[in-house]
PDB file of C-alpha atoms in Angstrom:
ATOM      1  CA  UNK O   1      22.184   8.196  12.074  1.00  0.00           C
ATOM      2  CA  UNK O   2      22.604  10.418   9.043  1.00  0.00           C
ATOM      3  CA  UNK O   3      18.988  10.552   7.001  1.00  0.00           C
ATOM      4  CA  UNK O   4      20.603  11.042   3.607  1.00  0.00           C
ATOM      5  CA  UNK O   5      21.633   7.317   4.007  1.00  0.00           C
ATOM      6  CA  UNK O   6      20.916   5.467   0.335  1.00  0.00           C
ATOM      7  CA  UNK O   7      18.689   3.330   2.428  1.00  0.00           C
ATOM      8  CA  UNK O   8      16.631   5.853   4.080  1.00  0.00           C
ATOM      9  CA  UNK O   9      16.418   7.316   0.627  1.00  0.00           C
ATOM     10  CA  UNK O  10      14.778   4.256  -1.114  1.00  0.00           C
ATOM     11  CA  UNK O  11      12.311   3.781   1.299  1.00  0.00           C
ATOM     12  CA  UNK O  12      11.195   7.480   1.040  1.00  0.00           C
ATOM     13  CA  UNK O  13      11.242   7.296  -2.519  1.00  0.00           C
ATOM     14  CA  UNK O  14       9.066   4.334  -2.181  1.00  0.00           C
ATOM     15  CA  UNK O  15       6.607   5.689   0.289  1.00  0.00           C
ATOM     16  CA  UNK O  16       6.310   8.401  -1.849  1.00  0.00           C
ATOM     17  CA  UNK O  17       5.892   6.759  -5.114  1.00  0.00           C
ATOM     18  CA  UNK O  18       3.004   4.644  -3.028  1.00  0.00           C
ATOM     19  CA  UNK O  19       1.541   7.738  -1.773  1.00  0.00           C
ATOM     20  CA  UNK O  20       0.770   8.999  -5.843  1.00  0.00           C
ATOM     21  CA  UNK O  21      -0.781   5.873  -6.410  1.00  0.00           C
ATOM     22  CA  UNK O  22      -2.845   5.675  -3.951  1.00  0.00           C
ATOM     23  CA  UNK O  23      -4.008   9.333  -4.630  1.00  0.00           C
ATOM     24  CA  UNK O  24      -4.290   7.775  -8.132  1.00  0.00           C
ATOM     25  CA  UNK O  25      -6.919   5.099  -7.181  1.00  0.00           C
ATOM     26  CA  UNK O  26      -8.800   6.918  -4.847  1.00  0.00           C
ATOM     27  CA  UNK O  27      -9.357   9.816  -8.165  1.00  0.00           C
ATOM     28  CA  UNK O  28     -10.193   6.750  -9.881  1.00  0.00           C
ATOM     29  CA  UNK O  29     -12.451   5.532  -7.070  1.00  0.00           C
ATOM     30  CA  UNK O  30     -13.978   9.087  -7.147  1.00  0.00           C
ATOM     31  CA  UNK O  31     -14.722   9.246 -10.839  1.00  0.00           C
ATOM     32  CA  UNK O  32     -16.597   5.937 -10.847  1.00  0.00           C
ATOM     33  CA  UNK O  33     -18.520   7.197  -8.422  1.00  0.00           C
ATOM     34  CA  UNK O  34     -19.798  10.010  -9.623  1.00  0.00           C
ATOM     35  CA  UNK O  35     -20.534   8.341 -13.118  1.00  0.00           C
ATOM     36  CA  UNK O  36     -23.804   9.147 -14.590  1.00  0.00           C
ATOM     37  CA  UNK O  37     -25.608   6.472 -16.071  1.00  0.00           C
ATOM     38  CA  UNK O  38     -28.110   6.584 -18.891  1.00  0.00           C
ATOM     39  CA  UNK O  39     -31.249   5.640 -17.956  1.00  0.00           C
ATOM     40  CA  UNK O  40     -32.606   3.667 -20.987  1.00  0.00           C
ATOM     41  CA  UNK O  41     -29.181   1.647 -20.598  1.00  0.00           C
ATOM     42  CA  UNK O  42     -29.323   0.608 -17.223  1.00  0.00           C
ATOM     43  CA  UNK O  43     -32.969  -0.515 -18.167  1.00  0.00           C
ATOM     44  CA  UNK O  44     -31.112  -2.570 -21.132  1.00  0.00           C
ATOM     45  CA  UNK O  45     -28.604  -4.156 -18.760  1.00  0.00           C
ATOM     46  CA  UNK O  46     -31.204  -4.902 -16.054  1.00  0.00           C
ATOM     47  CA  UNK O  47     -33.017  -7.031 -18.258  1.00  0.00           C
ATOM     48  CA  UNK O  48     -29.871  -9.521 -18.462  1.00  0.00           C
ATOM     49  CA  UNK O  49     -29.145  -8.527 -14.896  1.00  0.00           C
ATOM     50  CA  UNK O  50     -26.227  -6.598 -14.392  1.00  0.00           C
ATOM     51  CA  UNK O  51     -26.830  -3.874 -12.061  1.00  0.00           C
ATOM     52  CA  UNK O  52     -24.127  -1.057 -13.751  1.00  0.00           C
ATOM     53  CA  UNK O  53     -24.748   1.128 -10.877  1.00  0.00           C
ATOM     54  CA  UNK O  54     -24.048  -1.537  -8.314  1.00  0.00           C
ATOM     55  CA  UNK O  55     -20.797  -2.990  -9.827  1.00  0.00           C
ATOM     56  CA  UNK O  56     -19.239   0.977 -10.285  1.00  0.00           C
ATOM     57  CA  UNK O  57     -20.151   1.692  -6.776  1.00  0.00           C
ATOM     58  CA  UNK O  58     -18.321  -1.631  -5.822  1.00  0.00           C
ATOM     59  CA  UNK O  59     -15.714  -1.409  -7.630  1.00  0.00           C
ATOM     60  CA  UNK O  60     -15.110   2.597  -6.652  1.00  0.00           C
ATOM     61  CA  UNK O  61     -15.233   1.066  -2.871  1.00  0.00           C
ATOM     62  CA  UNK O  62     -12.479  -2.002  -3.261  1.00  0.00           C
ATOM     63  CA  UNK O  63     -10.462   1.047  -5.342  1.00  0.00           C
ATOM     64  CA  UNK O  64     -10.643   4.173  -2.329  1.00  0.00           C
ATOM     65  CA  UNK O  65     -10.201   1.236   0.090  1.00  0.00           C
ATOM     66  CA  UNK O  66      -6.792  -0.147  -1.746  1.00  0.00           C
ATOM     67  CA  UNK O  67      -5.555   3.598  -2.291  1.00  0.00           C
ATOM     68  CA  UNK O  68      -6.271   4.634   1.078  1.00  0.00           C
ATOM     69  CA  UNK O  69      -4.217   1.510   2.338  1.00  0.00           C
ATOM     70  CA  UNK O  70      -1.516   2.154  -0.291  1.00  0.00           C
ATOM     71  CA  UNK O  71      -1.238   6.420   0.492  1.00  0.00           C
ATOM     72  CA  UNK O  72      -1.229   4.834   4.698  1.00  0.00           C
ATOM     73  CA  UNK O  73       1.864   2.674   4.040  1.00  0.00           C
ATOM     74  CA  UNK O  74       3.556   4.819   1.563  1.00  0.00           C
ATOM     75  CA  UNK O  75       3.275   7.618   4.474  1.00  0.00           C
ATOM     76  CA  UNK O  76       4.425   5.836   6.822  1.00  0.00           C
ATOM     77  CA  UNK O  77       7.108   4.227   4.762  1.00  0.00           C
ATOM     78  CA  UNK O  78       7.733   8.738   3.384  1.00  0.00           C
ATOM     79  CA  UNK O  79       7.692   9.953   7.442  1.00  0.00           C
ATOM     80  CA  UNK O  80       9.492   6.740   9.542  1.00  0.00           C
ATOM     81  CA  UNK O  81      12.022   6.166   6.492  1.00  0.00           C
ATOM     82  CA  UNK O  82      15.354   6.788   9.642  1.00  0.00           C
ATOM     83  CA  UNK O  83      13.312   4.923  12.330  1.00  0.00           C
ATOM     84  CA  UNK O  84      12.468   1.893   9.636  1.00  0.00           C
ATOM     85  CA  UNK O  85      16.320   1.541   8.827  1.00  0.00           C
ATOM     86  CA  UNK O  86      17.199   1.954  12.669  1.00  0.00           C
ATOM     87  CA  UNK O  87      14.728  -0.353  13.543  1.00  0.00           C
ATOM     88  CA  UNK O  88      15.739  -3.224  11.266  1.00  0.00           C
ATOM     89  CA  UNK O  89      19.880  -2.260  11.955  1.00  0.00           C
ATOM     90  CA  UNK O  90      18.789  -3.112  15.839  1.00  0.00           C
ATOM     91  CA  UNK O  91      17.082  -6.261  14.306  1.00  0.00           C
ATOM     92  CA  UNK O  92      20.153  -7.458  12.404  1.00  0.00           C
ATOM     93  CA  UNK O  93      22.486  -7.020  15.010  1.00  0.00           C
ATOM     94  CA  UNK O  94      20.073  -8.577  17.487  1.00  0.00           C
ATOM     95  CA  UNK O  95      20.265 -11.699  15.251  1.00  0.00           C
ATOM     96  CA  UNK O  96      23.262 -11.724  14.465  1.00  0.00           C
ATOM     97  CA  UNK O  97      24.881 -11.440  18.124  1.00  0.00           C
ATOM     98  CA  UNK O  98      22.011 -14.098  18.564  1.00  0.00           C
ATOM     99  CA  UNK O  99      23.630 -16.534  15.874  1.00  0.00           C
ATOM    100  CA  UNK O 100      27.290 -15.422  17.602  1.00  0.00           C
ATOM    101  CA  UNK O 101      25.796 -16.626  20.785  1.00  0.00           C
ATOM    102  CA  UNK O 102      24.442 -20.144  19.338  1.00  0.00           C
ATOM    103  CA  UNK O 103      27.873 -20.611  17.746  1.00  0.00           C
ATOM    104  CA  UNK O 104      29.800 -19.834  21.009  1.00  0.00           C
ATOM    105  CA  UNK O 105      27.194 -22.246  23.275  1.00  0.00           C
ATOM    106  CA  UNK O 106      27.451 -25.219  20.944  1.00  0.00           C
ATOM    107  CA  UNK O 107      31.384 -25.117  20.716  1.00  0.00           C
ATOM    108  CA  UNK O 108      31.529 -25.173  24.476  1.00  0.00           C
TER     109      UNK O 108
END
């Protein structure tokens, strides 16, 4: 199969587009955290109990685990682009000689 197809082209522009923002998020994920925290403020919020700390390390987990899993599939979707659009060609025609063969079986 030729790789310049316009399919195989989408889906590396979309692996790729997926890879940035998962790079994006997991900066993100790093810069909250590393945030530094004044001290006479997190005594402040601790009084109404909200641990600042806590919720920016939480929240910089959930966002390096959602990058990570977004740079994984836009990699994969970058790198397997030609076997992607071979795989689901074989798929089609599968089900469509499938839905040929259903056809021919009920008209006889």
């Amino acid at each position: 199969m030729n790789s310049n197809t316009a399919s195989v082209l989408w889906l590396e522009l979309l692996g790729g587009l997926l890879v940035v923002l998962g790079a994006l998020l997991a900066w993100l994920a790093f810069t909250l955290a590393n945030q530094t925290i004044d001290p006479s403020l997190e005594k402040n919020l601790l009084r109404i109990r909200l641990d600042l700390p806590g919720f920016l390390d939480g929240l910089a987990r959930h966002l390096a685990t959602a990058g990570a899993w977004m740079a994984g599939v836009g990699g994969l979707l970058f790198f397997g682009a030609a076997h992607l659009v071979r795989l689901f060609r074989l798929v089609l025609g599968l089900a469509a000689l499938f839905a040929l063969g259903v056809w021919v079986w009920l008209a006889f």
